[in-house]
Coordinates of C-alpha atoms in Angstrom, one line a residue:
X1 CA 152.0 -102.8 102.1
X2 CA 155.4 -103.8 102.6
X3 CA 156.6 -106.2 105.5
X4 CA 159.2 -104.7 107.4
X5 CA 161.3 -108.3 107.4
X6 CA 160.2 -108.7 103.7
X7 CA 163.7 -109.0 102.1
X8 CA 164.5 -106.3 99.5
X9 CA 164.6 -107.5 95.8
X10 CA 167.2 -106.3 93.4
X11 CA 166.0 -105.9 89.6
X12 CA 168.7 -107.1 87.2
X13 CA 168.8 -105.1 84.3
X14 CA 168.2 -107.0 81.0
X15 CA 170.8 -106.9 78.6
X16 CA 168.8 -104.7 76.3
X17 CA 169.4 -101.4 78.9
X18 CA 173.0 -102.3 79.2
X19 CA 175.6 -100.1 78.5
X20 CA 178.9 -101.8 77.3
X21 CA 180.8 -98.5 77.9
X22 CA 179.7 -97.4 81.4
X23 CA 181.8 -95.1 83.1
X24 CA 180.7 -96.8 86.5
X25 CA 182.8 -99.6 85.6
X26 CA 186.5 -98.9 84.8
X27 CA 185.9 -96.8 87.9
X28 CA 184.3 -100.2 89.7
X29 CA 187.8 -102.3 88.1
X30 CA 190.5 -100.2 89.3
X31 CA 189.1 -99.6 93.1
X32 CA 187.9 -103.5 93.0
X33 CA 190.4 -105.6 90.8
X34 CA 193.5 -103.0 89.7
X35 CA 194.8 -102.9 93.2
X36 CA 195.3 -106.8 93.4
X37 CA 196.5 -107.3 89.9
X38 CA 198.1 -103.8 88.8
X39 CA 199.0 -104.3 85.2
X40 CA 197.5 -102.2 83.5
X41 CA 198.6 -97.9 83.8
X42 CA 197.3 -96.4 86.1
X43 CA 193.4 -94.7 86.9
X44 CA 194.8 -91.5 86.0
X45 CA 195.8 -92.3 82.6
X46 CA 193.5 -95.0 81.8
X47 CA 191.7 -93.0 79.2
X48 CA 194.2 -91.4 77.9
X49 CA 195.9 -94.7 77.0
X50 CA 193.0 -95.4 74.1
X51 CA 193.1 -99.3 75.1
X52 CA 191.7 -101.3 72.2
X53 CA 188.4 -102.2 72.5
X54 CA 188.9 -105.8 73.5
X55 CA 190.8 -104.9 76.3
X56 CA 187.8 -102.2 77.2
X57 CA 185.3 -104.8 77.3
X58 CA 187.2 -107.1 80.0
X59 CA 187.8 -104.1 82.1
X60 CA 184.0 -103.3 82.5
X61 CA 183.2 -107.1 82.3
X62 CA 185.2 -107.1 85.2
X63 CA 184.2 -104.1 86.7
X64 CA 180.6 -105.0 86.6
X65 CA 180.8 -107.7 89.0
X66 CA 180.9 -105.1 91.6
X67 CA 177.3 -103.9 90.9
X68 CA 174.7 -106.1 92.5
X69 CA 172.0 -104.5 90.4
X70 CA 173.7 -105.7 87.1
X71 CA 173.9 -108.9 85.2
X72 CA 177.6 -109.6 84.3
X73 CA 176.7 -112.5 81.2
X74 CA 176.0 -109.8 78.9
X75 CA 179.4 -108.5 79.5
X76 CA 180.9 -111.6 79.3
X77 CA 179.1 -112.6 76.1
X78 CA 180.7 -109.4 74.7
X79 CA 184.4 -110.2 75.3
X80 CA 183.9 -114.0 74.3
X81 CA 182.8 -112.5 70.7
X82 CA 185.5 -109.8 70.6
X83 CA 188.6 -112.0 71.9
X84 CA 188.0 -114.8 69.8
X85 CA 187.5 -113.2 66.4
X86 CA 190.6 -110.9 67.0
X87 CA 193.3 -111.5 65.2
X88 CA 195.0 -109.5 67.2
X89 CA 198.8 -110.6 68.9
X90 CA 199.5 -107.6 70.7
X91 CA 201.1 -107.2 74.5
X92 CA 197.1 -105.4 75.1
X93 CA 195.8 -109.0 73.5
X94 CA 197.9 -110.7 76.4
X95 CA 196.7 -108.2 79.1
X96 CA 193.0 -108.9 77.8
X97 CA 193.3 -112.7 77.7
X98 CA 195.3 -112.8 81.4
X99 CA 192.3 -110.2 83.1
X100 CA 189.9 -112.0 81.2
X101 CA 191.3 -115.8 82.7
X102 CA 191.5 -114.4 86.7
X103 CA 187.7 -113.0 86.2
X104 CA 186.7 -116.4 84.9
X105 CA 188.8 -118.4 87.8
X106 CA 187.2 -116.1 90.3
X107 CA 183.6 -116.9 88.9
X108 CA 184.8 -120.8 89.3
X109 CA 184.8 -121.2 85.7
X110 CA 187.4 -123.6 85.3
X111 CA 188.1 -124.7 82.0
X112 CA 187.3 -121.3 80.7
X113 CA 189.9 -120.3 82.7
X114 CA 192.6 -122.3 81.9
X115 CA 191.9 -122.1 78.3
X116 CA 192.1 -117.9 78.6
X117 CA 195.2 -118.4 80.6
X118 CA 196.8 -120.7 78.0
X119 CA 196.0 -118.2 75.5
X120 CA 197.3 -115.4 77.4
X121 CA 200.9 -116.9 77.8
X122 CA 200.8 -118.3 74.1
X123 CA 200.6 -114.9 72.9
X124 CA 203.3 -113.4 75.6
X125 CA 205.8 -115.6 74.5
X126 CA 205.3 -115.7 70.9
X127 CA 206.1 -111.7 71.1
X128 CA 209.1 -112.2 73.6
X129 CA 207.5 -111.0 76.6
X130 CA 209.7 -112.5 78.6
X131 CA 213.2 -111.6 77.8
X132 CA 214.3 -108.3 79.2
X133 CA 214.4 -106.4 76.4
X134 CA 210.7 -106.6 74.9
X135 CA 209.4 -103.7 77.3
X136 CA 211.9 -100.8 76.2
X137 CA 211.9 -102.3 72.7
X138 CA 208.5 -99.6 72.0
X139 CA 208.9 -97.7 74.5
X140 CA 211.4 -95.9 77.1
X141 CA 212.8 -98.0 79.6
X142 CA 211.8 -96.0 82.2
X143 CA 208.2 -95.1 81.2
X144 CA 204.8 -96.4 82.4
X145 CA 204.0 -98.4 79.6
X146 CA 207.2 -100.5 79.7
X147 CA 206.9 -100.9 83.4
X148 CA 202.9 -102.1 82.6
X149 CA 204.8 -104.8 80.4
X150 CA 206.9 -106.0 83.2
X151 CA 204.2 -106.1 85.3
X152 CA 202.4 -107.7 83.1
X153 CA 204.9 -110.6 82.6
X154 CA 205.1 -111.0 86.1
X155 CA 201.4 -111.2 86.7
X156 CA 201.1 -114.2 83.8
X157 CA 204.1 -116.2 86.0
X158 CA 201.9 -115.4 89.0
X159 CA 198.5 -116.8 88.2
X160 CA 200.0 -119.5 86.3
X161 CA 201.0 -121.1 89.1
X162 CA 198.1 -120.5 91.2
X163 CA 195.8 -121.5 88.7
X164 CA 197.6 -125.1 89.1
X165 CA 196.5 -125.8 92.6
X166 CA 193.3 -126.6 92.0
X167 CA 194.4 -128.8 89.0
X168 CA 197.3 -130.4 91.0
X169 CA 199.2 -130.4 88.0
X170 CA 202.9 -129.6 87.5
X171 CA 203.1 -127.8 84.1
X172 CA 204.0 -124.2 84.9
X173 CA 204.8 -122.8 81.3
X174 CA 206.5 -118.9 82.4
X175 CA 208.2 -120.5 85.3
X176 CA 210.3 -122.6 83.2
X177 CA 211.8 -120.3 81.1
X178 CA 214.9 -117.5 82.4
X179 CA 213.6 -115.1 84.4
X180 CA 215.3 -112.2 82.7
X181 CA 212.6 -109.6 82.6
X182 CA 213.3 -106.4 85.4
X183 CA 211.2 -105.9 88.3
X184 CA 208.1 -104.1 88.8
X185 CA 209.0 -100.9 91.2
X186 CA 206.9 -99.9 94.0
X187 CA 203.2 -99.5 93.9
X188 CA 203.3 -96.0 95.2
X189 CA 206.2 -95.1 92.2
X190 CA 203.8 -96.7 89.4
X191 CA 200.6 -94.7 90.9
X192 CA 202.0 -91.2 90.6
X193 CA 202.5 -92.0 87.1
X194 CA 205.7 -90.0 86.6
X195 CA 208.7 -91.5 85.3
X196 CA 210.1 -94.8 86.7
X197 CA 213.7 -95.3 88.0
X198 CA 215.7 -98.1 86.5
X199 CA 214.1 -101.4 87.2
X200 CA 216.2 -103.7 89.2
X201 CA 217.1 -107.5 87.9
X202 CA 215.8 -110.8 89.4
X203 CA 219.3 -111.8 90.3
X204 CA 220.0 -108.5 92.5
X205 CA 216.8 -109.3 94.3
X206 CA 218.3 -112.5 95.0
X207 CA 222.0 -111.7 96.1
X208 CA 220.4 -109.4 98.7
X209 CA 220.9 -112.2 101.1
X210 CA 224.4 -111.1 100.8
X211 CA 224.1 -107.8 101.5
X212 CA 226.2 -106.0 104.9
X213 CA 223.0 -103.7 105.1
X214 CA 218.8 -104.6 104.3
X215 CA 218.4 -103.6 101.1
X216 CA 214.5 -102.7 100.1
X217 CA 213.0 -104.1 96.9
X218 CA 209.4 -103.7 95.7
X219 CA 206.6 -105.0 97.5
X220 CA 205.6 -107.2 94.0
X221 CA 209.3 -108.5 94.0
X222 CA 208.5 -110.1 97.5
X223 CA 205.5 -111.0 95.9
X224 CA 207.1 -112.8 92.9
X225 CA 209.4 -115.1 95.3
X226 CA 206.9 -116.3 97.7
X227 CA 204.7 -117.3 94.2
X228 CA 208.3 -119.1 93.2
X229 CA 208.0 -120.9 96.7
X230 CA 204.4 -121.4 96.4
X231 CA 205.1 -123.4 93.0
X232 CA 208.1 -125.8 94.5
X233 CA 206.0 -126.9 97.6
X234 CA 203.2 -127.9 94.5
X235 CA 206.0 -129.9 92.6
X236 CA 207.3 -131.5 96.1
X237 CA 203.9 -132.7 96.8
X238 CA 203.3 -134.6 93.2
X239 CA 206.5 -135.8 93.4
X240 CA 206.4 -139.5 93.4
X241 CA 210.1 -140.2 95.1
X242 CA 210.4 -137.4 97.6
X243 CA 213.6 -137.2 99.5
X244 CA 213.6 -135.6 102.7
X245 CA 216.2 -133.0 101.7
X246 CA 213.3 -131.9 99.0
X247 CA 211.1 -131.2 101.9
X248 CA 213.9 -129.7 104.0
X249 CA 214.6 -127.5 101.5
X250 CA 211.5 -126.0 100.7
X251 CA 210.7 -125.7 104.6
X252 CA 214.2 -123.7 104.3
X253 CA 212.8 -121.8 101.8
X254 CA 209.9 -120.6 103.7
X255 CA 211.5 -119.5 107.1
X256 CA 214.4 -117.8 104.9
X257 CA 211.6 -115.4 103.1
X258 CA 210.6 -114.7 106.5
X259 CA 213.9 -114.1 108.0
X260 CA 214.9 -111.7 105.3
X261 CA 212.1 -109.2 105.0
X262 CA 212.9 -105.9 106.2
X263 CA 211.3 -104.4 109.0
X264 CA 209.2 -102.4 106.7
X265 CA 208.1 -105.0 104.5
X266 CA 207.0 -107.1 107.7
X267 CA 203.6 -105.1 108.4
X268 CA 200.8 -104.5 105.5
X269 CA 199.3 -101.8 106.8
X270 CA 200.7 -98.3 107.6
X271 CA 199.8 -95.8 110.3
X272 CA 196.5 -93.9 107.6
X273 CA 195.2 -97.7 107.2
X274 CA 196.3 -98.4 103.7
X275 CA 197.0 -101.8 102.8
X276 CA 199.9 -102.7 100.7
X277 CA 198.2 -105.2 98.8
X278 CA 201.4 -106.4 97.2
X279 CA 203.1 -107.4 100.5
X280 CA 199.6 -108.9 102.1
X281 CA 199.9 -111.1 99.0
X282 CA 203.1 -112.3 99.4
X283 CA 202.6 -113.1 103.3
X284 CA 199.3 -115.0 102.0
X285 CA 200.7 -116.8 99.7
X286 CA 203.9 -117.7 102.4
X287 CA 201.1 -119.1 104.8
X288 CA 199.5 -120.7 101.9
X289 CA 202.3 -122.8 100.8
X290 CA 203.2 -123.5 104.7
X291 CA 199.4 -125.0 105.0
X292 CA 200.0 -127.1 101.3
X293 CA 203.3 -128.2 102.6
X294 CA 202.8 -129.4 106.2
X295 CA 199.3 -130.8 106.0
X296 CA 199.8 -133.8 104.2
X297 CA 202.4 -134.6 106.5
X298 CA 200.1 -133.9 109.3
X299 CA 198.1 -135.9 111.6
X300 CA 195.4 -133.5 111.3
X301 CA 192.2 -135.9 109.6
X302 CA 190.1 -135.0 106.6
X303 CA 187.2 -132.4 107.9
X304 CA 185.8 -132.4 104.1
X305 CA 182.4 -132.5 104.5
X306 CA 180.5 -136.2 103.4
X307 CA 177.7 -134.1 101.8
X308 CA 179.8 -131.6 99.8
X309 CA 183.5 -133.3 99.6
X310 CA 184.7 -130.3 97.4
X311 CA 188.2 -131.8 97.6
X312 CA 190.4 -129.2 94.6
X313 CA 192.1 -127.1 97.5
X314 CA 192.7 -130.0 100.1
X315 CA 196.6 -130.7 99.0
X316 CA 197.3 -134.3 98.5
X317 CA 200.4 -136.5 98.0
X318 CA 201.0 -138.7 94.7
X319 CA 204.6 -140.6 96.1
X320 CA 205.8 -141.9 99.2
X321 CA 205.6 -139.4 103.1
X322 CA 208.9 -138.0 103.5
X323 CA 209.2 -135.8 106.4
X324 CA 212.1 -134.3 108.5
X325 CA 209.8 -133.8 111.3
X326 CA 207.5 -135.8 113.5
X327 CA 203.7 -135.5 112.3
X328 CA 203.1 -133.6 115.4
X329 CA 205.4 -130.7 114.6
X330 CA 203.5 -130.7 110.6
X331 CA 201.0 -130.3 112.4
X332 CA 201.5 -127.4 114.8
X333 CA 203.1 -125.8 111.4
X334 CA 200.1 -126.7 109.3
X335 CA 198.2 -124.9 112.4
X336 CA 200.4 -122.0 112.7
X337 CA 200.2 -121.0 109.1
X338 CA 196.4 -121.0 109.1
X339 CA 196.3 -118.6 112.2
X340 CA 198.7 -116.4 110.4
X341 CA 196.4 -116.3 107.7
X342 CA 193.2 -115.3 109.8
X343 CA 195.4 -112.7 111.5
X344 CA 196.0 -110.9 108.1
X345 CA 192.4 -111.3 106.8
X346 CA 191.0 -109.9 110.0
X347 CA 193.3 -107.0 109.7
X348 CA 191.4 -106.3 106.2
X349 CA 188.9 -108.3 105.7
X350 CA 187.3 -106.7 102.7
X351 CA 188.3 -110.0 100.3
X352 CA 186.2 -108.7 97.0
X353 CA 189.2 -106.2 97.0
X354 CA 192.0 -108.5 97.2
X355 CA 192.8 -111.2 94.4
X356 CA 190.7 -113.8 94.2
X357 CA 193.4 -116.0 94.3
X358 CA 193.0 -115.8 98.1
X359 CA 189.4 -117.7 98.2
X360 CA 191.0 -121.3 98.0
X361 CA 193.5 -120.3 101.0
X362 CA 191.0 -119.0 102.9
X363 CA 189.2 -121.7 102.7
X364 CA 192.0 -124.0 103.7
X365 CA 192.4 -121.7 106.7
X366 CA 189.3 -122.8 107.9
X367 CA 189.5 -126.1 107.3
X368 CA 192.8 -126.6 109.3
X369 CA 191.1 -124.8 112.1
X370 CA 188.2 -127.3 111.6
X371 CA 191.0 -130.3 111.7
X372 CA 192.8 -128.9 114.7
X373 CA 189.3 -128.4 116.9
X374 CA 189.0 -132.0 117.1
X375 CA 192.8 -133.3 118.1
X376 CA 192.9 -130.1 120.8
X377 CA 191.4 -130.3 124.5
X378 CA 187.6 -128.4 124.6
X379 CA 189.2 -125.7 126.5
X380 CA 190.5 -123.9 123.2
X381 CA 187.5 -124.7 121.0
X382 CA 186.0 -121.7 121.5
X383 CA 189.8 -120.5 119.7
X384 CA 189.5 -122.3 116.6
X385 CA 185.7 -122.0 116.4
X386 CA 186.0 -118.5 116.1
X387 CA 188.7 -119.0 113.5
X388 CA 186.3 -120.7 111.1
X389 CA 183.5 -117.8 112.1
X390 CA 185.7 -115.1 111.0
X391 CA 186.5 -117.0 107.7
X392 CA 182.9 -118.3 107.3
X393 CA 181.9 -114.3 107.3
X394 CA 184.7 -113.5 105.0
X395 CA 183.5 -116.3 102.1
X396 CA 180.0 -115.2 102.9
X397 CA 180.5 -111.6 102.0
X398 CA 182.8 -112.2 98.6
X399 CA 180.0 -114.6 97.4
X400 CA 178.5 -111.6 96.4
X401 CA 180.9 -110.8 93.7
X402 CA 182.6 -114.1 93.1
X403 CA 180.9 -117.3 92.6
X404 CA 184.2 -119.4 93.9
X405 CA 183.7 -118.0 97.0
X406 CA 180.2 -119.1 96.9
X407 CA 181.0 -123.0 96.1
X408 CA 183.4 -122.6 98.9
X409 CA 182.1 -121.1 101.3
X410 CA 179.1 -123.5 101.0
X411 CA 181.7 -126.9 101.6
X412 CA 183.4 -125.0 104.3
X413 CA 179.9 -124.3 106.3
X414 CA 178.9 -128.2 105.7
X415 CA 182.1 -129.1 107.2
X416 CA 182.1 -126.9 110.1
X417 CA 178.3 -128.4 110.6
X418 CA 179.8 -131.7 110.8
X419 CA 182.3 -130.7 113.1
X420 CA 181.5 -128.3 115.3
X421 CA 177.9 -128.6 116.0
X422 CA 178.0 -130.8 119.4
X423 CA 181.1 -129.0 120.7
X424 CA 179.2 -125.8 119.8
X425 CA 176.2 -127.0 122.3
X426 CA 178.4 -128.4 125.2
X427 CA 180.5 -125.4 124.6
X428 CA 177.3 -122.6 125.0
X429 CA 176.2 -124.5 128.4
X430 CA 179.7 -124.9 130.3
X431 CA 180.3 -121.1 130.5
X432 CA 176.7 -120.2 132.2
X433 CA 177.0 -123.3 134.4
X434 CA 180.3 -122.1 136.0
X435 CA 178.7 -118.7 137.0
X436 CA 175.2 -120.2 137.8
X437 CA 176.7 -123.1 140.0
X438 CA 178.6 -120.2 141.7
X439 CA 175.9 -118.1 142.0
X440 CA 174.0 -120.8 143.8
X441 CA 176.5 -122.0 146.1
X442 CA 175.9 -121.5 150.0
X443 CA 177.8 -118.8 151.5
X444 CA 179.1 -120.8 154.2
X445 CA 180.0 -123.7 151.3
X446 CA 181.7 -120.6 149.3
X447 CA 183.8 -119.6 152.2
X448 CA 185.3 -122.9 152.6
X449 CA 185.6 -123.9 149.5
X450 CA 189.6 -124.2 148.8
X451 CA 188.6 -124.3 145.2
X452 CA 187.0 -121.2 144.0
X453 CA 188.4 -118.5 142.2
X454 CA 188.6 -115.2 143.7
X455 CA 186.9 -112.8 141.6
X456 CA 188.7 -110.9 139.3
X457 CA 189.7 -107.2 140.5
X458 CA 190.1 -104.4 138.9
X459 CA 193.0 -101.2 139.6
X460 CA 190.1 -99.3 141.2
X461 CA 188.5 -101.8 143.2
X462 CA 185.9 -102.7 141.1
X463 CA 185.1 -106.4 140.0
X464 CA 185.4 -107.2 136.3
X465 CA 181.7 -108.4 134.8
X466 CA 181.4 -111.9 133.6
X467 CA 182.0 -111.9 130.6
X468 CA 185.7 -110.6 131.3
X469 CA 186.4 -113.2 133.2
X470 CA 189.2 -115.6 132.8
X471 CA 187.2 -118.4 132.3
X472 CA 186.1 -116.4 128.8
X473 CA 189.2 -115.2 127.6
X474 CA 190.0 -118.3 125.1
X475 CA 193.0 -120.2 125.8
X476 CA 196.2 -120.5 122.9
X477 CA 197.0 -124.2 121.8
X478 CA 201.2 -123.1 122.2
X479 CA 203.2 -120.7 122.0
X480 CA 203.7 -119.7 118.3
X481 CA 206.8 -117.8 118.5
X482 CA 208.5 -121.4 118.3
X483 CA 206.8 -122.5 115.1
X484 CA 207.0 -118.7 113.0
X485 CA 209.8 -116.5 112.8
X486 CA 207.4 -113.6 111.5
X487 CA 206.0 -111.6 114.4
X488 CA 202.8 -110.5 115.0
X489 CA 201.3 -107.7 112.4
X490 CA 201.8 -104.6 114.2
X491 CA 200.4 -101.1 113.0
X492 CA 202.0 -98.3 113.0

């Protein structure tokens, strides 16, 4: 007989039983994957577009991560074989190699990675992927497949540069070369699968700074320029002779993205609760760079844990501290950035379905919290502590699909052990001993004492319970409206 607290076994399939063409996953890959990397056409049409095989196989290797009853090795034993005994150089080649190289990242598979990466951008540029004229050169300008070749460009100068942050190198291959290929429209335009109006240039996208009136661009186009920003804040901090202007600038560069989103670009999710996974990106990826840019600068120590130093996402500087600001004010920025990033995930916190590209900032986010906890006063612990819960929880979950998240979430925990343990314990007492020593207290002591609180009163008369106290609502370290110019996610 079964013990009811007996945990429940999954059986893995062996690879004998598997099917390599399972309809479950293409289905699995575009509600999963597609959303947070949408190169290829759309659900709708994905069988109609005959995909060569190669390209077939990643999809369901990817798409069988999201089935906890099923091995993903076999799959990934498939596409090893296929990819490299295919001669193929085609733009579906560069799609294949590029999926193929975020799946690998995502399963902390690092030189695998970069090595499917690296072939993925050979290929790209060897065809001309990235001049402007390679995606109408086969087909219409304004047609699905040449907007999934802009995309796909786009998505190649994207995870080249995040894939460099754990590396802490400085070689970005697509961002060094003219960005002349259009911009990817909007998300909800690409997913109706009709025809696509004219794509709009890099350099428009730019000059709307100059514009009388906002001027709306796709939610990838914001998307693209906070990756661009992302990648200068890496070359500022492995640059051995930093000027302060450097720093300035980029700093400059962050507020400005801010300060010119319009209003509808400012929220990422709409009144039915769908996420517009481009935009939470880009705001992501903002907060991210704020977080690599200010920490270093920061007085905010180390919190890597001794018995699991996992030190790839901690950002670290090769030349001389330059700053424009006191360490104090990297640090409420540092701070600031990794609330804004806890806001967003906690607004959807389903990570498996956004990029994994996420993971490494997440866990940053945590770690900053970790930092802060022990330069603040106790009576905002309980702020930060929660902080580092609600990313714990969020790493804990996407360990299930992707094995980065495990290796992280795992050197964040042993951190926040190290940390937060005693605070935790003095922390759990001092609440119950404020009520209890109340509780205790003569009644003629209580009516003298110039000290107590009244209790707090409700409209109708009633007290408010305990645990909506005051004393339990946590305390804010500042006031962050100084330090961010975004405001506060808002749905509606």
């Amino acid at each position: 007989m079964l013990s009811g607290n007996a945990p429940v076994q999954q059986t893995v399939e062996p690879a004998s039983e598997l099917s390599l063409y399972d309809e479950r996953l293409p289905r699995l890959y575009y509600e999963n994957f597609h959303v947070a990397h949408p190169i290829l056409v759309p659900s709708s049409l994905y069988h109609d577009q005959n995909y060569p095989q190669f390209l077939q196989l990643v999809v369901h290797f990817v798409g069988s991560h999201h089935i906890a009853s099923v091995s993903s090795q076999p799959y990934k034993d498939q596409v090893v074989a296929e990819l490299k005994t295919n001669s193929d150089r085609s733009a579906s080649m560069v799609q294949a190699w590029l999926l193929y190289s975020i799946a690998l990242y995502a399963r902390d598979e690092w030189t695998e990675a970069q090595d499917a990466l690296s072939r993925s951008i050979d290929i790209a540029l060897e065809l001309g992927m990235n001049r402007w004229s390679f995606a109408s050169s086969t087909n219409p300008e304004r047609s699905l497949e040449a907007e999934s070749m802009r995309r796909t460009w786009w998505e190649l100068y994207v995870t080249d540069i995040f894939m460099a942050v754990p590396l802490k190198t400085t070689t970005f291959r697509c961002s060094t070369v003219s960005p002349e290929v259009a911009l990817p429209c909007e998300e909800s335009t690409y997913n109706c699968a009709g025809d696509i109006s004219k794509p709009r240039m890099m350099i428009e996208f730019k000059r709307r700074i100059l514009a009388a009136e906002d001027t709306v661009f796709s939610s990838f186009s914001y998307r693209i320029e906070a990756t661009t920003i992302l990648c200068r804040v890496l070359v500022l901090n492995r640059l051995r002779d930093c000027h302060r202007d450097h720093l300035q600038a980029v700093e400059n560069a962050l507020v400005s993205w801010i300060n010119h989103l319009p209003s509808k670009k400012l929220d990422i999710v709409d009144s039915y609760g769908n996420v517009d996974e481009m935009m939470f990106q880009a705001h992501l990826t903002i907060a991210y760079a704020a977080m690599l840019l200010h920490l270093p600068r920061s007085d905010l120590p180390s919190v890597l844990s001794q018995s699991q130093p996992d030190d790839r996402f901690w950002p670290g500087l090769t030349g001389q501290l330059s700053s424009t600001f006191t360490r104090l004010v990297h640090s409420i920025k540092a701070t600031e950035a990794s609330r804004r990033i806890s806001d967003s995930i906690s607004v959807c916190p389903n990570v498996s379905k956004h990029t994994p590209f996420i993971v490494p900032a997440l866990t940053l986010c945590g770690l900053i919290q970790l930092a802060t906890s022990t330069s603040h006063s106790e009576e905002c612990f309980d702020h930060h502590c929660n902080r580092v819960t609600l990313i714990l929880g969020c790493l804990k979950s996407t360990q299930r699909t992707w094995k980065l998240a495990e290796s992280l979430y795992h050197a964040l925990r042993s951190s926040a052990a190290e940390v937060l343990s005693d605070s935790m314990e003095k922390w759990n007492a001092e609440p119950l001993q404020r009520f209890t020593s109340a509780a205790t207290m003569p009644n003629d002591q209580e009516g003298h004492s110039s000290n107590a609180n009244p209790a707090p009163v409700m409209p109708d008369g009633h007290d408010l319970p305990p645990e909506f106290s005051p004393q339990f609502i946590d305390p804010t370290c500042y006031n962050a409206s100084f330090f961010s110019a975004i405001p506060d996610f808002d749905m509606h």
